Short mmCIF file of C-alpha atoms in Angstrom, two decimals:
data_model
loop_
_atom_site.label_atom_id
_atom_site.label_comp_id
_atom_site.label_asym_id
_atom_site.label_seq_id
_atom_site.Cartn_x
_atom_site.Cartn_y
_atom_site.Cartn_z
CA MET A 1 95.25 15.80 108.41
CA LYS A 2 95.38 16.45 112.49
CA TYR A 3 92.32 14.64 112.89
CA LEU A 4 93.29 11.46 110.33
CA TYR A 5 96.35 11.64 112.39
CA ARG A 6 94.44 11.48 116.03
CA LEU A 7 92.70 8.45 113.46
CA TYR A 8 95.33 6.33 113.71
CA GLN A 9 96.08 7.10 117.44
CA LEU A 10 92.27 5.56 118.00
CA LEU A 11 92.08 2.88 115.67
CA ILE A 12 95.78 1.65 115.66
CA ALA A 13 99.14 3.68 117.30
CA ALA A 14 96.97 3.79 120.68
CA PRO A 15 95.75 -0.28 121.06
CA LEU A 16 99.45 -1.26 119.34
CA MET A 17 101.25 0.50 122.61
CA ILE A 18 98.62 -0.76 125.08
CA ILE A 19 99.82 -3.58 123.75
CA ILE A 20 103.41 -3.99 123.48
CA THR A 21 103.41 -1.60 126.30
CA ILE A 22 102.13 -5.24 128.48
CA ILE A 23 104.75 -7.53 126.03
CA THR A 24 107.59 -5.58 127.38
CA ALA A 25 106.72 -5.35 131.33
CA LEU A 26 106.90 -9.33 130.99
CA VAL A 27 109.91 -9.69 129.04
CA THR A 28 111.56 -7.58 131.03
CA ILE A 29 110.34 -9.84 134.69
CA LEU A 30 111.01 -12.42 134.16
CA GLY A 31 114.46 -11.88 131.81
CA CYS A 32 115.15 -10.21 135.05
CA LEU A 33 113.83 -13.46 136.74
CA LEU A 34 114.99 -15.97 134.88
CA GLY A 35 118.71 -15.07 133.22
CA ASP A 36 120.90 -12.20 133.00
CA GLY A 37 118.83 -8.89 134.57
CA HIS A 38 121.89 -6.03 133.51
CA PHE A 39 120.40 -7.29 129.91
CA TRP A 40 116.19 -7.52 130.24
CA GLY A 41 116.27 -4.94 132.59
CA PHE A 42 117.33 -1.89 129.77
CA TYR A 43 116.64 -3.55 126.25
CA PRO A 44 113.58 -4.64 126.17
CA ALA A 45 111.82 -1.27 127.66
CA ARG A 46 114.66 0.32 124.63
CA LEU A 47 113.12 -1.37 121.83
CA TRP A 48 109.55 -0.54 123.44
CA SER A 49 110.39 3.82 124.23
CA LYS A 50 111.80 3.13 119.97
CA LEU A 51 109.21 1.50 118.30
CA THR A 52 106.22 3.88 120.56
CA CYS A 53 108.42 7.01 118.94
CA HIS A 54 107.41 5.19 116.23
CA LEU A 55 104.45 4.11 116.41
CA PHE A 56 103.42 8.36 116.73
CA LEU A 57 104.97 9.02 113.23
CA LEU A 58 107.58 11.34 116.14
CA PRO A 59 110.92 12.51 114.36
CA VAL A 60 114.34 12.23 116.54
CA GLU A 61 117.20 14.34 116.71
CA VAL A 62 120.00 13.07 119.64
CA ILE A 63 122.47 15.50 119.43
CA GLY A 64 126.32 15.14 120.96
CA ARG A 65 126.09 11.30 121.59
CA GLU A 66 130.11 11.68 121.23
CA ASN A 67 130.21 13.22 124.76
CA ILE A 68 129.47 10.23 126.32
CA ASP A 69 131.06 6.82 126.54
CA LYS A 70 129.22 3.84 127.17
CA ASP A 71 132.22 2.53 129.85
CA THR A 72 131.66 4.73 131.92
CA SER A 73 129.23 5.59 134.92
CA TYR A 74 127.67 8.51 134.59
CA VAL A 75 124.73 10.76 136.79
CA PHE A 76 122.41 12.64 133.45
CA VAL A 77 119.93 15.36 134.89
CA ALA A 78 117.45 16.21 131.99
CA ASN A 79 114.87 18.63 132.09
CA HIS A 80 110.76 17.18 132.69
CA GLN A 81 108.97 18.63 129.83
CA GLY A 82 106.35 16.19 129.06
CA ALA A 83 105.35 11.60 129.74
CA PHE A 84 106.93 10.81 126.19
CA ASP A 85 110.14 12.52 127.30
CA ILE A 86 111.05 8.77 129.18
CA PHE A 87 110.44 7.44 124.60
CA LEU A 88 112.92 10.06 124.14
CA VAL A 89 115.45 9.06 126.86
CA PHE A 90 115.63 5.16 126.69
CA GLY A 91 114.79 4.64 123.79
CA PHE A 92 117.34 7.60 122.39
CA LEU A 93 120.51 7.36 124.71
CA ASN A 94 122.32 4.90 123.58
CA HIS A 95 123.30 4.02 127.03
CA GLN A 96 122.90 1.23 129.66
CA PHE A 97 121.15 3.31 132.84
CA ARG A 98 118.50 2.68 135.49
CA TRP A 99 115.69 5.77 136.40
CA MET A 100 115.58 8.15 139.51
CA MET A 101 112.58 7.30 140.69
CA LYS A 102 109.92 7.98 143.29
CA LYS A 103 108.99 5.71 145.34
CA SER A 104 105.10 5.54 144.84
CA LEU A 105 105.30 4.60 141.45
CA GLU A 106 106.11 0.18 141.91
CA LYS A 107 102.35 0.58 142.39
CA ILE A 108 102.33 0.65 138.53
CA PRO A 109 100.68 -2.39 136.90
CA PHE A 110 102.61 -4.22 135.50
CA VAL A 111 105.58 -1.02 135.72
CA GLY A 112 106.21 -0.56 138.62
CA THR A 113 106.67 -4.21 138.50
CA ALA A 114 109.37 -4.35 135.66
CA CYS A 115 110.90 -1.22 137.18
CA LYS A 116 111.17 -3.39 140.74
CA THR A 117 112.34 -5.86 138.72
CA ALA A 118 115.28 -4.07 136.54
CA LYS A 119 116.37 -2.93 139.75
CA HIS A 120 115.78 1.30 139.41
CA ILE A 121 116.71 3.53 142.32
CA PHE A 122 112.66 3.96 144.11
CA VAL A 123 113.55 6.57 146.31
CA ASP A 124 112.52 6.50 149.56
CA GLN A 125 112.79 10.14 151.71
CA SER A 126 111.35 9.09 154.71
CA SER A 127 113.12 8.99 156.96
CA PRO A 128 117.66 10.20 156.99
CA LYS A 129 118.10 6.18 157.03
CA ALA A 130 115.94 5.80 154.13
CA ILE A 131 117.97 8.29 152.31
CA ARG A 132 121.06 6.45 153.00
CA GLU A 133 119.82 3.25 151.88
CA THR A 134 118.56 4.26 149.26
CA LEU A 135 122.53 6.30 148.37
CA GLY A 136 124.31 2.48 149.16
CA ASP A 137 121.52 0.57 146.79
CA ALA A 138 122.18 3.00 143.88
CA GLY A 139 126.20 2.14 144.03
CA LYS A 140 125.62 -1.32 143.88
CA ILE A 141 123.55 -0.17 140.80
CA LEU A 142 125.66 2.46 138.80
CA GLN A 143 128.95 0.12 137.56
CA GLY A 144 130.47 -0.95 134.85
CA GLY A 145 129.32 1.58 132.85
CA THR A 146 125.69 2.16 133.56
CA SER A 147 124.80 5.04 134.86
CA VAL A 148 120.95 6.79 136.74
CA VAL A 149 118.79 9.30 134.63
CA VAL A 150 117.73 12.32 136.89
CA PHE A 151 114.65 14.74 136.38
CA PRO A 152 115.61 16.65 139.33
CA GLU A 153 112.83 19.05 139.24
CA GLY A 154 110.60 15.90 139.86
CA THR A 155 107.83 16.42 138.25
CA ARG A 156 106.60 17.64 134.63
CA THR A 157 106.47 21.23 133.37
CA ARG A 158 102.96 22.93 133.54
CA THR A 159 104.47 25.93 131.68
CA GLY A 160 107.20 23.92 129.57
CA LYS A 161 109.25 26.71 131.41
CA MET A 162 111.74 24.77 133.77
CA GLY A 163 111.31 24.65 137.39
CA ARG A 164 113.65 24.20 140.03
CA PHE A 165 116.54 21.71 140.77
CA ARG A 166 115.78 18.68 143.30
CA LYS A 167 119.50 18.54 145.10
CA GLY A 168 119.31 14.57 144.99
CA GLY A 169 120.09 12.69 141.67
CA PHE A 170 123.79 15.96 142.38
CA LEU A 171 123.63 13.58 146.27
CA LEU A 172 123.89 10.71 144.84
CA ALA A 173 126.55 11.75 142.41
CA ASP A 174 128.52 13.38 144.86
CA HIS A 175 128.22 10.54 147.27
CA LEU A 176 129.37 7.88 144.19
CA ARG A 177 132.09 10.53 142.58
CA LEU A 178 129.87 10.15 139.65
CA PRO A 179 130.27 12.93 136.81
CA VAL A 180 127.05 14.26 135.05
CA VAL A 181 125.67 14.97 131.69
CA PRO A 182 122.96 17.52 131.51
CA VAL A 183 120.83 16.53 129.18
CA THR A 184 118.17 19.17 127.12
CA LEU A 185 115.44 17.37 126.02
CA ASP A 186 112.60 19.54 123.38
CA GLY A 187 109.61 18.96 121.98
CA PRO A 188 107.86 16.76 125.09
CA PHE A 189 106.23 19.29 126.29
CA GLN A 190 104.08 20.20 122.89
CA VAL A 191 103.18 16.33 122.40
CA LEU A 192 102.07 15.43 125.41
CA PRO A 193 102.18 18.26 127.36
CA ARG A 194 100.55 17.56 131.16
CA THR A 195 97.98 20.27 130.72
CA ARG A 196 96.01 18.78 127.63
CA GLY A 197 95.64 15.39 129.00
CA VAL A 198 96.81 12.09 127.70
CA TRP A 199 94.08 12.26 125.02
CA PHE A 200 95.84 12.65 121.57
CA VAL A 201 99.39 12.76 121.08
CA HIS A 202 99.94 16.30 119.20
CA TRP A 203 103.28 14.92 116.39
CA HIS A 204 105.48 17.62 116.82
CA PRO A 205 110.01 16.51 116.74
CA LEU A 206 111.70 14.90 119.36
CA ARG A 207 115.24 16.22 120.30
CA MET A 208 117.76 15.18 122.94
CA THR A 209 120.77 17.17 123.86
CA ILE A 210 123.54 15.99 125.31
CA HIS A 211 125.74 18.48 126.66
CA LYS A 212 129.02 17.57 127.62
CA PRO A 213 130.49 15.78 131.73
CA ILE A 214 131.24 17.47 134.75
CA LEU A 215 133.40 16.36 136.16
CA PRO A 216 134.12 15.78 140.58
CA THR A 217 136.01 18.15 141.98
CA GLU A 218 136.04 18.50 145.98
CA GLN A 219 132.40 17.15 147.60
CA GLY A 220 130.29 18.32 149.30
CA LYS A 221 127.40 20.43 150.29
CA ASN A 222 129.31 23.30 147.28
CA ASP A 223 130.26 20.75 145.17
CA ILE A 224 126.37 19.65 145.63
CA ASP A 225 125.30 22.79 144.72
CA LEU A 226 127.47 23.30 141.70
CA LEU A 227 126.53 20.92 140.00
CA ALA A 228 122.67 21.62 140.29
CA ARG A 229 123.71 25.33 139.58
CA THR A 230 125.91 24.96 136.17
CA SER A 231 123.46 22.69 135.02
CA TYR A 232 120.49 24.05 135.64
CA ASP A 233 122.19 26.09 134.12
CA ILE A 234 123.67 24.75 130.36
CA ILE A 235 120.62 22.97 129.95
CA HIS A 236 118.38 26.08 130.30
CA ASN A 237 120.83 27.59 128.14
CA SER A 238 120.15 25.10 125.29
CA LEU A 239 116.14 25.31 125.17
CA PRO A 240 114.45 27.43 122.90
CA ASP A 241 113.95 31.29 123.59
CA TYR A 242 109.65 30.31 124.84
CA MET A 243 110.71 27.69 126.76
CA LYS A 244 113.02 29.95 129.23
#
């Protein structure tokens, strides 16, 4: 079965994914430039992500959608297991959002331009002034139920276990007084970990657990530290024992 699955990927899934990725990027760019950026900046990529999971025959389970409200803006923070985190969250969170991502990702052909046009939030950490401008730009986007998704680890895990959380997403939540929603991702590490390269997907179920929002209390460093610690503990405690 393993080699049949690989043959299927080579002949069907991978070629189709490349085609729909290019189409999705072009549709997003044109839609945002000519029409409603709120719609075209989200729904084509959501469909692309769902199709990718289905193309690779990966079952998906989502727990906790009842914990969030579609009309509320949140800062979603998730552990970063692998490349399929993107497809799992984008395809199945069912909530309008934009990514907070490294500025260097703007350079990816097609995808970088599509993300910029869709108004995903590129983080510029080159100076305090640039950080303040990033926060200001984010405040204009994160309104009326549009949220942001952040990977606080900053990079994919190499071992399956969680790394240290950086404070950028929690700084944004503190600055805009938005509730933080921890999200536990389980399965993307087995499907396509960074330690195995990017040649073949490994079949494994994907699961996303959406936890209850953490409401802001104070404002400032203490609140940022508390949000980061609490979110880390909630996500960590929901992972299988072998990933703790």
